[in-house]
mmCIF file of C-alpha atoms in Angstrom:
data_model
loop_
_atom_site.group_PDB
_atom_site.id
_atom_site.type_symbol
_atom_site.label_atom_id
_atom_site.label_comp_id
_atom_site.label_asym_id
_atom_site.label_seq_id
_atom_site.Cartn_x
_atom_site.Cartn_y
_atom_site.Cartn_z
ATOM 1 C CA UNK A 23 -89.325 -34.631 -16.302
ATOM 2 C CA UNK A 24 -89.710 -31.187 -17.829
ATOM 3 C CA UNK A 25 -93.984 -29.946 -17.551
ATOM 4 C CA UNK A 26 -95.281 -28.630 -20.784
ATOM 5 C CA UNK A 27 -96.643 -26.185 -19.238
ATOM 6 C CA UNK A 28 -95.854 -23.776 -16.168
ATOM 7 C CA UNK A 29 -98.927 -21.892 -14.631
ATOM 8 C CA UNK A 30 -97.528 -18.479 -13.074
ATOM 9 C CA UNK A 31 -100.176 -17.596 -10.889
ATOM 10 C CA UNK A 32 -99.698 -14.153 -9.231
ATOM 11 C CA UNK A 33 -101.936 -13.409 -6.124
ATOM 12 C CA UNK A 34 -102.360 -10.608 -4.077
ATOM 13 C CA UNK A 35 -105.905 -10.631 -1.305
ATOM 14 C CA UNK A 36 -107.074 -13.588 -3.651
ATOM 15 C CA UNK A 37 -108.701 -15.643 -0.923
ATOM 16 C CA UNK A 38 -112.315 -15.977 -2.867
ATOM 17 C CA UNK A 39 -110.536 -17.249 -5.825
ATOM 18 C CA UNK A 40 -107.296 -18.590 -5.761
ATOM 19 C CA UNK A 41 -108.545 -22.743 -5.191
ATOM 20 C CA UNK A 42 -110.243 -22.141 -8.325
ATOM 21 C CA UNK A 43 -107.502 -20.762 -10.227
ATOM 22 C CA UNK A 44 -105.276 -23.788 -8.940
ATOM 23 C CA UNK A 45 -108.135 -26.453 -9.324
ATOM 24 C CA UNK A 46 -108.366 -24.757 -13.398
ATOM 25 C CA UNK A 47 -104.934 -25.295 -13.914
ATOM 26 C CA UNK A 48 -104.331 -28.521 -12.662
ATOM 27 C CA UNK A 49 -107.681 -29.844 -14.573
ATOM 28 C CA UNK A 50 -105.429 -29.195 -18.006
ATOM 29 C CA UNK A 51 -106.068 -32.026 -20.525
ATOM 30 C CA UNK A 52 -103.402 -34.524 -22.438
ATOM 31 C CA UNK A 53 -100.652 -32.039 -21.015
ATOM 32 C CA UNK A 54 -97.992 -32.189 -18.258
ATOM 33 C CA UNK A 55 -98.875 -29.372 -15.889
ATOM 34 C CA UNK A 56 -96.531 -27.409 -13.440
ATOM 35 C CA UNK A 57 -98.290 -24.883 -10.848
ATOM 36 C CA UNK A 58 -96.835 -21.963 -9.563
ATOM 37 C CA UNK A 59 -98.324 -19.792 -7.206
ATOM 38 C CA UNK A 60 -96.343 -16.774 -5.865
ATOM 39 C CA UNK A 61 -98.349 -14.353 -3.006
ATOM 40 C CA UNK A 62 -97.732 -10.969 -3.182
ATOM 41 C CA UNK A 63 -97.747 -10.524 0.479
ATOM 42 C CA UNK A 64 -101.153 -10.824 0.741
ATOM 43 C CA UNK A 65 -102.986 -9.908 4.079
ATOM 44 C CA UNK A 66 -106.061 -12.236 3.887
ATOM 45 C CA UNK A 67 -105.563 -15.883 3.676
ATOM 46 C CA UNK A 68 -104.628 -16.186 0.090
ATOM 47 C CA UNK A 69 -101.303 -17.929 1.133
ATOM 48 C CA UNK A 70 -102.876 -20.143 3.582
ATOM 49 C CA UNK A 71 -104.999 -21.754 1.108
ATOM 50 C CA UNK A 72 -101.949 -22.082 -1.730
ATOM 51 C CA UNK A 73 -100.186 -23.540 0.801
ATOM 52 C CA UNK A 74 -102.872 -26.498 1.355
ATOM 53 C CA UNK A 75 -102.350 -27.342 -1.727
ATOM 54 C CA UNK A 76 -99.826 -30.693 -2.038
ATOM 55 C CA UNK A 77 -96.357 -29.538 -2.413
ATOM 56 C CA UNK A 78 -95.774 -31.830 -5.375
ATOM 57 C CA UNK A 79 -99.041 -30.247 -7.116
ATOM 58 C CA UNK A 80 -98.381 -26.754 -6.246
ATOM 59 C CA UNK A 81 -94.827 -24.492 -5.640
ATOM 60 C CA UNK A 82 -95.647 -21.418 -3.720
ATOM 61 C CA UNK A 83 -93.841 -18.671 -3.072
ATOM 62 C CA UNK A 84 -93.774 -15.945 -0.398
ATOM 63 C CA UNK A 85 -92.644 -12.654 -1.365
ATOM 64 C CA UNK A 86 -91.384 -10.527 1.552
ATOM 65 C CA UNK A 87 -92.507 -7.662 0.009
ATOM 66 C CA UNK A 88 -94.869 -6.427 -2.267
ATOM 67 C CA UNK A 89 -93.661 -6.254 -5.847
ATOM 68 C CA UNK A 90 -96.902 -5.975 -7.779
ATOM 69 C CA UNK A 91 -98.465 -8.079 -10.664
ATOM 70 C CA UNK A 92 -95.099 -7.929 -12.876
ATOM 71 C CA UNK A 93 -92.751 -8.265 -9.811
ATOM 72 C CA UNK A 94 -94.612 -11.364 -8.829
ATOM 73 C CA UNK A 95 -95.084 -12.934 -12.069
ATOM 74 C CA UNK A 96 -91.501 -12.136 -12.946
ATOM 75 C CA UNK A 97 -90.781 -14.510 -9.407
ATOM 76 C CA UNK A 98 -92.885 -16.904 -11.094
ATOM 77 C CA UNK A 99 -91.246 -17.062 -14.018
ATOM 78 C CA UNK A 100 -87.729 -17.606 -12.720
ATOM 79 C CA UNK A 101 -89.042 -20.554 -11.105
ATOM 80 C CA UNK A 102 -90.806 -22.220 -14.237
ATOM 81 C CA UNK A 103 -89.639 -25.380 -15.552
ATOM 82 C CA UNK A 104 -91.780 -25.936 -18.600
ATOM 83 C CA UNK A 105 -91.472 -26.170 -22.165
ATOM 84 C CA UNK A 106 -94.457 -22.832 -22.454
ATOM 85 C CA UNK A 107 -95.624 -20.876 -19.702
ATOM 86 C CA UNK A 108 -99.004 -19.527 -18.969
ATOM 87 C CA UNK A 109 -100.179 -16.775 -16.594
ATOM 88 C CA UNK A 110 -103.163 -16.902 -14.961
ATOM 89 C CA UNK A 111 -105.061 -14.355 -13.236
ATOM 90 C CA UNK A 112 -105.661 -15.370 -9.094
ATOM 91 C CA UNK A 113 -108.981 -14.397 -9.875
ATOM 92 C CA UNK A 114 -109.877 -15.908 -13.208
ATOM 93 C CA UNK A 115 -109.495 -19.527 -15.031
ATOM 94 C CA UNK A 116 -108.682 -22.111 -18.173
ATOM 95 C CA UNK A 117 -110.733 -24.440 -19.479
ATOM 96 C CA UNK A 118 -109.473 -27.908 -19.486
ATOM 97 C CA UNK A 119 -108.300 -28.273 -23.201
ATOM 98 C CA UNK A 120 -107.169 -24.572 -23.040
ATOM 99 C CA UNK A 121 -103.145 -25.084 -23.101
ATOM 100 C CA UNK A 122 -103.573 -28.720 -25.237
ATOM 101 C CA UNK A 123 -105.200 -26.640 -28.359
ATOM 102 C CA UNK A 124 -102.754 -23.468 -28.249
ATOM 103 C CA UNK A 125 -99.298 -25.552 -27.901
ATOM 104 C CA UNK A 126 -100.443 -27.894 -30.811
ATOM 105 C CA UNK A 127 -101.497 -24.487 -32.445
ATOM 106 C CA UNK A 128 -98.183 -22.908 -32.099
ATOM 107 C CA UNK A 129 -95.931 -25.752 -32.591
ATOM 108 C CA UNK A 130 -97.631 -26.813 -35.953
ATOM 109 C CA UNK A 131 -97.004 -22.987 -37.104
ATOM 110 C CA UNK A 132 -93.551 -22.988 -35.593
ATOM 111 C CA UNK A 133 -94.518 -20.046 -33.557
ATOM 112 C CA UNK A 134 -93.124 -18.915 -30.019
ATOM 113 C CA UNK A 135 -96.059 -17.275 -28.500
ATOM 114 C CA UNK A 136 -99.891 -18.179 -29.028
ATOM 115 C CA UNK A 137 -103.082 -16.157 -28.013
ATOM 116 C CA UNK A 138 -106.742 -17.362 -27.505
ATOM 117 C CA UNK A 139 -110.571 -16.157 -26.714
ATOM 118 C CA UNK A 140 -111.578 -15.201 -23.704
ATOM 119 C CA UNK A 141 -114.872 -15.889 -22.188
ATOM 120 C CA UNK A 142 -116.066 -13.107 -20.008
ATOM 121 C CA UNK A 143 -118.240 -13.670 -16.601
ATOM 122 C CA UNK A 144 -120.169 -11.082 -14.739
ATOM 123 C CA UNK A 145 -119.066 -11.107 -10.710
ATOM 124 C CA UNK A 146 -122.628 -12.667 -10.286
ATOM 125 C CA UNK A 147 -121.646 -15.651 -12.104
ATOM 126 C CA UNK A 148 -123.632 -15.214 -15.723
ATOM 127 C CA UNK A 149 -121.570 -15.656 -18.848
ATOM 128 C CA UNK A 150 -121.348 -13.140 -21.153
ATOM 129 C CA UNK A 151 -120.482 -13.202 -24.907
ATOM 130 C CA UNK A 152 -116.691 -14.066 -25.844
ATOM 131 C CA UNK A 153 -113.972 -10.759 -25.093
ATOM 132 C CA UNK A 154 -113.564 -11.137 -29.111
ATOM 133 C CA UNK A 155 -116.089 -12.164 -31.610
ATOM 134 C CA UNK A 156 -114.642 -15.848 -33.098
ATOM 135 C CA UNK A 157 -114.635 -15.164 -36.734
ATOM 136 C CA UNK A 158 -112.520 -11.641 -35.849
ATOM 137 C CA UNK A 159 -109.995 -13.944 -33.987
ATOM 138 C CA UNK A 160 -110.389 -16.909 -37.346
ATOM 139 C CA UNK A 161 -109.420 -13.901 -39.517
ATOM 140 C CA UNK A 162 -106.647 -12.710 -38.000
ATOM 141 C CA UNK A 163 -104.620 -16.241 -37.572
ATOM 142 C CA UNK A 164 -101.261 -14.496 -36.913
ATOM 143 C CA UNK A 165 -101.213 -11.551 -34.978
ATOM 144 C CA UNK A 166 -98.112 -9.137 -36.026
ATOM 145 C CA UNK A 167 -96.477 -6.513 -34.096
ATOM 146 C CA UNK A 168 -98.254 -3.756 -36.295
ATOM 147 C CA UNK A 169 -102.088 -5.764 -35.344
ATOM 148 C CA UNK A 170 -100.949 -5.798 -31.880
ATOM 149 C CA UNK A 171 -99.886 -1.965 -31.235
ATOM 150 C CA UNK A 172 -103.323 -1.491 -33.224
ATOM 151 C CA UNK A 173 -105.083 -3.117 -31.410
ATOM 152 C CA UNK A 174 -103.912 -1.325 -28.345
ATOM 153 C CA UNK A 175 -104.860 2.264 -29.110
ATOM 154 C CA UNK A 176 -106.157 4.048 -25.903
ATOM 155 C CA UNK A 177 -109.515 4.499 -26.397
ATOM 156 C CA UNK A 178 -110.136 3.759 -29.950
ATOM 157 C CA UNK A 179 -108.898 0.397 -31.051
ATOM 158 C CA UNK A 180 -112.289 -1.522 -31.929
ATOM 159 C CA UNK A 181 -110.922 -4.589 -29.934
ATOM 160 C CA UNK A 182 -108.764 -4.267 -27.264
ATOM 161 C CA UNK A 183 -105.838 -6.640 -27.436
ATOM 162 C CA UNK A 184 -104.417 -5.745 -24.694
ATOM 163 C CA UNK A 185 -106.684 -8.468 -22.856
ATOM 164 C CA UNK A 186 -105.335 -11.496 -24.739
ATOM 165 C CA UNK A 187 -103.432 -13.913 -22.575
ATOM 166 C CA UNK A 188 -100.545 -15.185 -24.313
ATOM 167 C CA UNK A 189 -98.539 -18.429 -23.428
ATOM 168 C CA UNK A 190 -94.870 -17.852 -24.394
ATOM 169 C CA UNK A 191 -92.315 -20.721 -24.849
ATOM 170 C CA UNK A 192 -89.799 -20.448 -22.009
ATOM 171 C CA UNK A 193 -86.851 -20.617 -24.039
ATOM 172 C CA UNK A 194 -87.746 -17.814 -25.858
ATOM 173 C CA UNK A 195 -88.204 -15.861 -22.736
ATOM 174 C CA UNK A 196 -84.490 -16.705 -21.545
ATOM 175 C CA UNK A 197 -83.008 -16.125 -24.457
ATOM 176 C CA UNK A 198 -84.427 -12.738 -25.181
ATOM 177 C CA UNK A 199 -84.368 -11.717 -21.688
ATOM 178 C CA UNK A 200 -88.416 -10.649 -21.643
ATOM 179 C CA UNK A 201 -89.929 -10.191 -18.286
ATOM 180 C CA UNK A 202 -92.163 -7.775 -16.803
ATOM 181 C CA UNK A 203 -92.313 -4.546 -16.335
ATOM 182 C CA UNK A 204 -92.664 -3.757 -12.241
ATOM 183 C CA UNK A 205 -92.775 -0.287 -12.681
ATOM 184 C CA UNK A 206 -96.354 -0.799 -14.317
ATOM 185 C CA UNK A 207 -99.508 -1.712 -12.858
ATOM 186 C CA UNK A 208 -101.325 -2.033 -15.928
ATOM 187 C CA UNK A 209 -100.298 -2.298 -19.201
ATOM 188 C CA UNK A 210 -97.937 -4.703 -18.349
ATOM 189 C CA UNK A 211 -99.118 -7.496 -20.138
ATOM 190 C CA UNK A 212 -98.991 -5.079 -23.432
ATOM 191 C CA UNK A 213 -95.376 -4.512 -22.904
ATOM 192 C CA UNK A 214 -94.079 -7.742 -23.063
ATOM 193 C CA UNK A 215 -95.817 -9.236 -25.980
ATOM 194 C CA UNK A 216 -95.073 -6.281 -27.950
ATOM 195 C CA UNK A 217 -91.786 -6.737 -26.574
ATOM 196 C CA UNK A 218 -91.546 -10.168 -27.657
ATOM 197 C CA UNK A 219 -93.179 -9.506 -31.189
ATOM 198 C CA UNK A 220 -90.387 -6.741 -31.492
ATOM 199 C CA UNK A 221 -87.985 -9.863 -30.914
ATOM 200 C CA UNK A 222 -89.001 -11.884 -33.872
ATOM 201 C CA UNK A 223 -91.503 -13.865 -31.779
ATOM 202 C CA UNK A 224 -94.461 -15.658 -34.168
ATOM 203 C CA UNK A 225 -98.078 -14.944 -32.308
ATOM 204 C CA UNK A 226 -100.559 -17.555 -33.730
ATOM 205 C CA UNK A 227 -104.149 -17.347 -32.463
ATOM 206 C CA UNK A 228 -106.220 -19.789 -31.600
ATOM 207 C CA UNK A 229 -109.360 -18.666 -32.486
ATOM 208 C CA UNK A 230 -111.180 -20.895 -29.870
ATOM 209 C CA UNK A 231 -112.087 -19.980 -26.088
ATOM 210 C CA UNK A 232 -109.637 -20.862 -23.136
ATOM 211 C CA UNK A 233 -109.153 -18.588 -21.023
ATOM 212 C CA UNK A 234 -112.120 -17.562 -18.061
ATOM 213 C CA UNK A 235 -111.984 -13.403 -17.422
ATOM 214 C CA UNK A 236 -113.804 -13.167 -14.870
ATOM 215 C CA UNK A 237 -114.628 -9.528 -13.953
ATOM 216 C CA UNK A 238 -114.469 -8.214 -10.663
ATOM 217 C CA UNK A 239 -115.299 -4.897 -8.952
ATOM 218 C CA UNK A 240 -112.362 -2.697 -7.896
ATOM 219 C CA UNK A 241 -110.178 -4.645 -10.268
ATOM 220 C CA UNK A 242 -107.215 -2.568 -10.759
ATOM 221 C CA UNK A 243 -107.350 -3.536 -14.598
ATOM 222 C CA UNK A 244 -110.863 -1.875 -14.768
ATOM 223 C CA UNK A 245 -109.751 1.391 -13.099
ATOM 224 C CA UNK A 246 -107.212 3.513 -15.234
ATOM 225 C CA UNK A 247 -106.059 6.275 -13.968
ATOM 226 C CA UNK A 248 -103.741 9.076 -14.897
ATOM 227 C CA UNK A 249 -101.197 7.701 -13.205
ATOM 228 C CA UNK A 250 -101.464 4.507 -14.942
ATOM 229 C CA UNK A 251 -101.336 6.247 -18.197
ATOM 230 C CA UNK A 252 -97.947 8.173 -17.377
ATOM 231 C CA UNK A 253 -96.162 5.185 -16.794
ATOM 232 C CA UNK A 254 -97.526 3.191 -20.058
ATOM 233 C CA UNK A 255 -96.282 6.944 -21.522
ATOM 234 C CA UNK A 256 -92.753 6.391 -20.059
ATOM 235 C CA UNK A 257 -92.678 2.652 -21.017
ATOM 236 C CA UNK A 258 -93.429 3.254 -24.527
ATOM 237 C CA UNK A 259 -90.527 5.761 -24.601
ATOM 238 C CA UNK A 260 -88.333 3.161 -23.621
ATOM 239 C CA UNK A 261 -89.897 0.373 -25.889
ATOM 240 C CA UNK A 262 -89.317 2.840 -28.855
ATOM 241 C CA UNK A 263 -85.637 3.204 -27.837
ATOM 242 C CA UNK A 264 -85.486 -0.625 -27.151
ATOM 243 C CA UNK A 265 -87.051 -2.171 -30.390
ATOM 244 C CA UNK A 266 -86.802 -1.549 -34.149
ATOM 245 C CA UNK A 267 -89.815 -1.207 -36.027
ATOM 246 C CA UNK A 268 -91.117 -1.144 -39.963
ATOM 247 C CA UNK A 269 -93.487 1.184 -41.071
ATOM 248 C CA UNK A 270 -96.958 -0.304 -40.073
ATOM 249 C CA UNK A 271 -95.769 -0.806 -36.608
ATOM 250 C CA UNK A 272 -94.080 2.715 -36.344
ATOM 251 C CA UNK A 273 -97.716 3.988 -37.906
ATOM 252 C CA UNK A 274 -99.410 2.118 -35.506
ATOM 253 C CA UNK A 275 -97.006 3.048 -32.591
ATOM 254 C CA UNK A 276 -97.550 6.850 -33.470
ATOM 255 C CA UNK A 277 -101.304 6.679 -32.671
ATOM 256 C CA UNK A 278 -101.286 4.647 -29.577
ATOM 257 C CA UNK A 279 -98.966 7.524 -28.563
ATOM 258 C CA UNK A 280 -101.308 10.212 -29.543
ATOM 259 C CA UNK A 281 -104.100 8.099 -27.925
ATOM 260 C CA UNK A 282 -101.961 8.076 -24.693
ATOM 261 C CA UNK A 283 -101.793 11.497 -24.566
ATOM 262 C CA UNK A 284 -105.527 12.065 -25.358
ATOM 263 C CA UNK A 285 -106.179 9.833 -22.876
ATOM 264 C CA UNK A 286 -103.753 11.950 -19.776
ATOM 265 C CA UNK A 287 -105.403 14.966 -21.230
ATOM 266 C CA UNK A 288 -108.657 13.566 -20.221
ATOM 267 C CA UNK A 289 -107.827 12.381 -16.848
ATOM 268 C CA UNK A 290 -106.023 14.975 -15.778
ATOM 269 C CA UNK A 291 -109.520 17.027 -17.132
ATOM 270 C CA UNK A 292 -111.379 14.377 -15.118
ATOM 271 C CA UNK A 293 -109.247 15.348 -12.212
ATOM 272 C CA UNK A 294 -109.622 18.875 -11.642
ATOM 273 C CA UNK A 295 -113.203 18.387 -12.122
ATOM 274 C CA UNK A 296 -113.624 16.506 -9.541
ATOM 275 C CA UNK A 297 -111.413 18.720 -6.828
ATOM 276 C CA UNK A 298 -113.364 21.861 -8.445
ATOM 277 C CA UNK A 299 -110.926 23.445 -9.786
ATOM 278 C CA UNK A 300 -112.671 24.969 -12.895
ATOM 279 C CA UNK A 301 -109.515 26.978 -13.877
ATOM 280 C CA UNK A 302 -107.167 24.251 -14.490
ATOM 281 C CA UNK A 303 -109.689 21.858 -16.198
ATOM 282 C CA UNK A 304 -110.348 24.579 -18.476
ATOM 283 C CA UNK A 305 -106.136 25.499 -18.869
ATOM 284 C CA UNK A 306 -106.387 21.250 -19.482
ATOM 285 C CA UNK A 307 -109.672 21.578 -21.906
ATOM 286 C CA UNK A 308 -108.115 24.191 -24.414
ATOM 287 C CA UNK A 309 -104.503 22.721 -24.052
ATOM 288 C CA UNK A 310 -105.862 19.528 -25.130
ATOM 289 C CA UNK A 311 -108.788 19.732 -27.027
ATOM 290 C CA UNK A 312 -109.040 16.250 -28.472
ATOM 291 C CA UNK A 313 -109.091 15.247 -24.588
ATOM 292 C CA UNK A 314 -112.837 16.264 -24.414
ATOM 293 C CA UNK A 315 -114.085 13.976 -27.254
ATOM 294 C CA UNK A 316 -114.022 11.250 -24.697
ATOM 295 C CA UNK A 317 -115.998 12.880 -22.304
ATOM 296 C CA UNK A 318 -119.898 13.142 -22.521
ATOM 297 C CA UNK A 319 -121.961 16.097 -24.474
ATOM 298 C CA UNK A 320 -123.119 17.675 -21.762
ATOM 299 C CA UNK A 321 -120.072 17.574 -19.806
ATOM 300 C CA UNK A 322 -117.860 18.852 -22.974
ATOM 301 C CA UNK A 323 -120.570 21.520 -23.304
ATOM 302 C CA UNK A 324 -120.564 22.640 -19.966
ATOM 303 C CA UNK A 325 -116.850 23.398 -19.948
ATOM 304 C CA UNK A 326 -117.393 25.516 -22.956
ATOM 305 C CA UNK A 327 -119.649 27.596 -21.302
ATOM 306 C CA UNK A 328 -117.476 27.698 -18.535
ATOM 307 C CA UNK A 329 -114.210 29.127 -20.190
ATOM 308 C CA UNK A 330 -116.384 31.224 -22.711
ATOM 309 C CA UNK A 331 -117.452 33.212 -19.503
ATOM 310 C CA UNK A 332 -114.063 32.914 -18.278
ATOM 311 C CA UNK A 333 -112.501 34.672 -21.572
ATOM 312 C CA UNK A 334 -115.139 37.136 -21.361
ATOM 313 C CA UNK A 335 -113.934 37.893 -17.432
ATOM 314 C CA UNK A 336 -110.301 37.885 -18.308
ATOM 315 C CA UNK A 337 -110.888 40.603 -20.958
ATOM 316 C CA UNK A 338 -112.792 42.945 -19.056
ATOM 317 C CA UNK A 339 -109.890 42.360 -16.527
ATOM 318 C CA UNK A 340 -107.469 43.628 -19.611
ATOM 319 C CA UNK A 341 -109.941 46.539 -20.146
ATOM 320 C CA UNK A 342 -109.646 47.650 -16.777
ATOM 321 C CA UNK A 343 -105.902 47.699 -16.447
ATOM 322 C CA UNK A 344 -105.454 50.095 -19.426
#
């Protein structure tokens, strides 16, 4: 009997959180529920615990090598059986009437993809206001590939919607051929729905609150770095060679590029800073200026200062070479 659902539950060193993941899933209300759990060749006892699970409860899978959060989830997802599919975090959860609400959602509308609130917990346990305020998510109802790439500017898109987890029906998975991309560690998530909304997919939203985002330190989703940015820099090339888009989107598209390359100005900035090497964050500063905005005052001030002085130096070099 085909699930509704199919949880694709990706964990890597997910020892302290992976029962509750499971336990979250399985709890799912007034839907058939499949559970997938594929370990990322974890080296705690992450796949110990999955594998205590019942085997008619839980399907878990042992990667022989590490493939990272799209390589695993794409294993996942070759394995599901349901009519949607869901990914959930190792680390985070669903509340029980999560999937229930956003199937009925979608299927009413006719849609192939549906999106909810999150509710955001500190690592100490205390609840903290929604990811999105309700009545933004009540106003936006359908979210279109234009909203999404929006809402996905580096650095300046008021909410980022980048954190939404979407369930997609299967089928429409298959049929376009959407999986992950492995070559990213984050932005991942971005990538496919965009890639799906560039597909004709329908996004309804659900405006209420299903999904548990539970924040943890050292959370590679928390930490971007410049190498991060490069390869959401060399996905989005391929994504605009991929997919068609109509003017909003291709408006939209041309800022989150702009923002992308603000935002590997500033790292790279961030960078030499750290390994004091004044020279090239300065080469980096006036190369880039926008790239400072997202730095502090005093820190943007300081490197003014600093290549002021070093103008003056380099000209009195000149002076003495004539």
């Amino acid at each position: 009997m085909q699930p509704d659902v199919s949880f694709v539950i990706a964990a890597y060193n997910a020892e302290a959180t992976i029962d509750r993941a499971i336990s979250s899933a399985i709890a799912q209300r007034d839907v058939s529920v499949e559970v997938i759990v594929v370990d990322d060749k974890s080296r705690d006892r992450t796949l110990d615990l999955a594998n205590a699970w019942p085997r008619d409860v839980v399907r878990v899978v042992a990667l022989p090598a590490n493939r990272g959060p799209g390589g695993a989830r794409n294993a996942g997802l070759e394995l599901a059986r349901g009519r949607w599919v869901a990914v959930l975090d190792s680390d985070d959860a669903v509340y029980p009437g999560r999937i229930c609400a956003m199937i009925a959602r979608a299927e009413k509308a006719g849609a192939e993809i549906a999106v909810d609130n999150l509710q955001v917990v500190r690592e100490d346990g205390v609840a903290e206001e929604t990811m999105f305020p309700a009545d933004y998510l009540e106003g936006l109802s359908e979210i279109s590939l234009a909203d999404y790439i929006a809402g996905n500017v580096v650095f300046e898109s008021r909410f980022n919607l980048g954190y939404l987890k979407p369930i997609f029906q299967r089928r429409f998975l298959n049929e376009n051929g959407l999986r992950y991309d492995e070559h990213l560690s984050i932005g991942e998530d971005y990538i496919l729905l965009a890639s799906a909304l560039a597909k004709g997919g329908r996004c309804v939203v659900e405006p209420t609150t299903g999904y548990v985002y539970h924040i943890r330190t050292g959370s590679i989703s928390r930490v971007l770095e410049l190498h991060h940015v490069e390869a959401m820099r060399n996905a989005d090339i391929v994504f605009a060679r991929t997919h068609s888009m109509d003017a909003k989107a291709e408006a939209a598209f041309a800022r989150r590029t702009r923002s992308l390359r603000k935002a590997a100005s500033f790292l790279s900035l961030v960078q030499h800073i750290k390994a004091r090497s004044p020279l090239k964050a300065i080469w980096t500063a006036l190369s880039d200026p926008a790239a400072v905005r997202h730095m502090g005052m005093p820190i943007a001030v300081r490197l003014r200062r600093v290549a002021a002085q070093f103008a003056v130096g380099a000209g009195e070099v000149k002076g003495a070479g004539r």
